[in-house]
PDB file of C-alpha atoms in Angstrom:
ATOM      1  CA  UNK A   1      11.653   2.112  10.089  1.00 90.00           C
ATOM      2  CA  UNK A   2       9.142   2.393   7.289  1.00 97.00           C
ATOM      3  CA  UNK A   3       7.165  -0.616   6.107  1.00 98.00           C
ATOM      4  CA  UNK A   4       5.408  -1.676   2.954  1.00 98.00           C
ATOM      5  CA  UNK A   5       2.481  -4.068   3.490  1.00 97.00           C
ATOM      6  CA  UNK A   6       0.500  -6.415   1.315  1.00 98.00           C
ATOM      7  CA  UNK A   7      -2.414  -8.120   3.062  1.00 98.00           C
ATOM      8  CA  UNK A   8      -5.215 -10.503   2.205  1.00 97.00           C
ATOM      9  CA  UNK A   9      -3.541 -12.146  -0.785  1.00 98.00           C
ATOM     10  CA  UNK A  10      -5.046 -15.531  -1.663  1.00 98.00           C
ATOM     11  CA  UNK A  11      -3.600 -17.958  -4.188  1.00 98.00           C
ATOM     12  CA  UNK A  12      -4.282 -21.585  -5.028  1.00 97.00           C
ATOM     13  CA  UNK A  13      -1.526 -24.185  -4.856  1.00 96.00           C
ATOM     14  CA  UNK A  14      -0.725 -27.812  -4.169  1.00 95.00           C
ATOM     15  CA  UNK A  15       1.485 -27.768  -1.082  1.00 94.00           C
ATOM     16  CA  UNK A  16       1.432 -30.029   1.928  1.00 91.00           C
ATOM     17  CA  UNK A  17       2.930 -33.061   3.545  1.00 92.00           C
ATOM     18  CA  UNK A  18      -0.074 -35.322   3.172  1.00 87.00           C
ATOM     19  CA  UNK A  19      -0.905 -36.736  -0.255  1.00 85.00           C
ATOM     20  CA  UNK A  20      -4.476 -35.414  -0.201  1.00 83.00           C
ATOM     21  CA  UNK A  21      -3.080 -31.880   0.206  1.00 84.00           C
ATOM     22  CA  UNK A  22      -1.017 -32.310  -2.952  1.00 85.00           C
ATOM     23  CA  UNK A  23      -3.788 -33.759  -5.125  1.00 86.00           C
ATOM     24  CA  UNK A  24      -6.093 -30.758  -5.253  1.00 88.00           C
ATOM     25  CA  UNK A  25      -5.427 -27.059  -5.050  1.00 93.00           C
ATOM     26  CA  UNK A  26      -6.030 -25.373  -1.740  1.00 94.00           C
ATOM     27  CA  UNK A  27      -6.181 -21.732  -0.722  1.00 96.00           C
ATOM     28  CA  UNK A  28      -3.149 -20.047   0.798  1.00 97.00           C
ATOM     29  CA  UNK A  29      -3.515 -16.696   2.545  1.00 98.00           C
ATOM     30  CA  UNK A  30      -0.529 -14.346   2.555  1.00 98.00           C
ATOM     31  CA  UNK A  31       0.443 -11.326   4.621  1.00 98.00           C
ATOM     32  CA  UNK A  32       3.786  -9.628   3.994  1.00 98.00           C
ATOM     33  CA  UNK A  33       5.436  -6.682   5.745  1.00 98.00           C
ATOM     34  CA  UNK A  34       8.734  -5.346   4.391  1.00 98.00           C
ATOM     35  CA  UNK A  35      11.096  -2.873   6.033  1.00 98.00           C
ATOM     36  CA  UNK A  36      11.802  -0.281   3.349  1.00 98.00           C
ATOM     37  CA  UNK A  37      12.915   3.354   3.332  1.00 97.00           C
ATOM     38  CA  UNK A  38       9.897   5.100   1.808  1.00 97.00           C
ATOM     39  CA  UNK A  39      11.396   8.608   2.122  1.00 97.00           C
ATOM     40  CA  UNK A  40      12.878   8.756  -1.409  1.00 97.00           C
ATOM     41  CA  UNK A  41       9.543   7.766  -2.985  1.00 97.00           C
ATOM     42  CA  UNK A  42       7.698  10.167  -0.707  1.00 96.00           C
ATOM     43  CA  UNK A  43       9.849  13.013  -1.994  1.00 97.00           C
ATOM     44  CA  UNK A  44      10.116  12.068  -5.670  1.00 97.00           C
ATOM     45  CA  UNK A  45       6.678  10.537  -6.376  1.00 97.00           C
ATOM     46  CA  UNK A  46       8.495   8.096  -8.710  1.00 97.00           C
ATOM     47  CA  UNK A  47       7.825   4.348  -8.743  1.00 96.00           C
ATOM     48  CA  UNK A  48      11.545   3.692  -9.265  1.00 96.00           C
ATOM     49  CA  UNK A  49      12.161   4.993  -5.726  1.00 96.00           C
ATOM     50  CA  UNK A  50       9.397   2.844  -4.216  1.00 97.00           C
ATOM     51  CA  UNK A  51       8.961  -0.839  -3.566  1.00 97.00           C
ATOM     52  CA  UNK A  52       6.693  -1.994  -6.388  1.00 97.00           C
ATOM     53  CA  UNK A  53       3.841  -4.049  -4.879  1.00 95.00           C
ATOM     54  CA  UNK A  54       3.169  -5.724  -8.211  1.00 97.00           C
ATOM     55  CA  UNK A  55       6.666  -7.232  -8.366  1.00 97.00           C
ATOM     56  CA  UNK A  56       6.316  -8.720  -4.877  1.00 98.00           C
ATOM     57  CA  UNK A  57       2.825 -10.029  -5.621  1.00 98.00           C
ATOM     58  CA  UNK A  58       4.081 -11.682  -8.815  1.00 98.00           C
ATOM     59  CA  UNK A  59       6.901 -13.467  -6.943  1.00 98.00           C
ATOM     60  CA  UNK A  60       4.449 -14.828  -4.383  1.00 98.00           C
ATOM     61  CA  UNK A  61       1.878 -15.867  -6.992  1.00 98.00           C
ATOM     62  CA  UNK A  62       4.383 -17.654  -9.233  1.00 98.00           C
ATOM     63  CA  UNK A  63       5.859 -19.669  -6.381  1.00 98.00           C
ATOM     64  CA  UNK A  64       2.552 -20.691  -4.811  1.00 97.00           C
ATOM     65  CA  UNK A  65       0.953 -21.595  -8.142  1.00 97.00           C
ATOM     66  CA  UNK A  66       4.154 -23.206  -9.460  1.00 94.00           C
ATOM     67  CA  UNK A  67       6.186 -26.061  -8.040  1.00 87.00           C
ATOM     68  CA  UNK A  68       4.986 -27.931  -4.972  1.00 93.00           C
ATOM     69  CA  UNK A  69       6.535 -28.031  -1.485  1.00 95.00           C
ATOM     70  CA  UNK A  70       5.828 -30.435   1.344  1.00 95.00           C
ATOM     71  CA  UNK A  71       6.066 -27.758   4.044  1.00 96.00           C
ATOM     72  CA  UNK A  72       4.806 -24.175   4.142  1.00 96.00           C
ATOM     73  CA  UNK A  73       8.080 -23.348   5.906  1.00 97.00           C
ATOM     74  CA  UNK A  74       9.968 -24.274   2.710  1.00 97.00           C
ATOM     75  CA  UNK A  75       7.466 -22.399   0.576  1.00 97.00           C
ATOM     76  CA  UNK A  76       7.894 -19.291   2.740  1.00 98.00           C
ATOM     77  CA  UNK A  77      11.712 -19.486   2.609  1.00 97.00           C
ATOM     78  CA  UNK A  78      11.703 -19.775  -1.186  1.00 97.00           C
ATOM     79  CA  UNK A  79       9.426 -16.757  -1.541  1.00 98.00           C
ATOM     80  CA  UNK A  80      11.392 -14.682   0.985  1.00 98.00           C
ATOM     81  CA  UNK A  81      14.707 -15.502  -0.694  1.00 97.00           C
ATOM     82  CA  UNK A  82      13.384 -14.217  -4.013  1.00 98.00           C
ATOM     83  CA  UNK A  83      11.854 -11.050  -2.515  1.00 98.00           C
ATOM     84  CA  UNK A  84      15.037 -10.203  -0.593  1.00 98.00           C
ATOM     85  CA  UNK A  85      17.037 -10.107  -3.826  1.00 97.00           C
ATOM     86  CA  UNK A  86      15.937  -6.464  -3.776  1.00 97.00           C
ATOM     87  CA  UNK A  87      18.685  -5.263  -1.426  1.00 97.00           C
ATOM     88  CA  UNK A  88      16.709  -2.106  -0.599  1.00 97.00           C
ATOM     89  CA  UNK A  89      14.400  -4.263   1.526  1.00 98.00           C
ATOM     90  CA  UNK A  90      15.836  -4.294   5.057  1.00 98.00           C
ATOM     91  CA  UNK A  91      13.705  -7.088   6.486  1.00 98.00           C
ATOM     92  CA  UNK A  92      10.585  -9.069   5.842  1.00 98.00           C
ATOM     93  CA  UNK A  93       7.820 -10.586   7.934  1.00 98.00           C
ATOM     94  CA  UNK A  94       5.987 -13.176   5.882  1.00 98.00           C
ATOM     95  CA  UNK A  95       2.883 -15.092   6.962  1.00 98.00           C
ATOM     96  CA  UNK A  96       1.392 -17.964   5.022  1.00 98.00           C
ATOM     97  CA  UNK A  97      -1.808 -19.716   6.105  1.00 97.00           C
ATOM     98  CA  UNK A  98      -3.700 -22.738   4.842  1.00 95.00           C
ATOM     99  CA  UNK A  99      -7.054 -21.011   5.024  1.00 94.00           C
ATOM    100  CA  UNK A 100      -9.317 -23.927   4.054  1.00 89.00           C
ATOM    101  CA  UNK A 101      -7.481 -27.088   5.111  1.00 87.00           C
ATOM    102  CA  UNK A 102      -9.322 -27.537   8.432  1.00 90.00           C
ATOM    103  CA  UNK A 103     -12.957 -27.132   9.346  1.00 91.00           C
ATOM    104  CA  UNK A 104     -11.979 -25.509  12.645  1.00 95.00           C
ATOM    105  CA  UNK A 105      -8.889 -23.287  12.746  1.00 95.00           C
ATOM    106  CA  UNK A 106      -6.329 -21.965  10.290  1.00 95.00           C
ATOM    107  CA  UNK A 107      -2.750 -23.306  10.440  1.00 96.00           C
ATOM    108  CA  UNK A 108       0.191 -21.333   9.157  1.00 97.00           C
ATOM    109  CA  UNK A 109       3.621 -19.884   9.855  1.00 98.00           C
ATOM    110  CA  UNK A 110       5.144 -16.428  10.175  1.00 98.00           C
ATOM    111  CA  UNK A 111       8.798 -16.024   9.233  1.00 98.00           C
ATOM    112  CA  UNK A 112      10.975 -12.989   9.876  1.00 98.00           C
ATOM    113  CA  UNK A 113      14.249 -12.495   7.971  1.00 98.00           C
ATOM    114  CA  UNK A 114      16.715  -9.635   7.594  1.00 97.00           C
ATOM    115  CA  UNK A 115      18.473  -8.806   4.352  1.00 94.00           C
ATOM    116  CA  UNK A 116      22.210  -9.286   4.462  1.00 82.00           C
TER     117      UNK A 116
END
């Protein structure tokens, strides 16, 4: 299986269960790994045959900077659902971290889903 990766994305958003997390923007770190057949793009050298990183980045950015969720699990599911509308993507591993919420440690979740 081939994979397309995007790492070290950081966006600001107001997500969290506790009211103080929803009052001010906080940093969210994103890592995404998508199962995708890269062979057609490797042969053609055409973007239409590839998974466009910019499209995926835009989906993530709009959701994190847009409406607010109480749980990062919900935020991750919403983002994954939108990304997997591209039926060429076989599966996705999506990690979201609250990189600045604690002084010691970084909480987050990793979610794996397959496209149906």
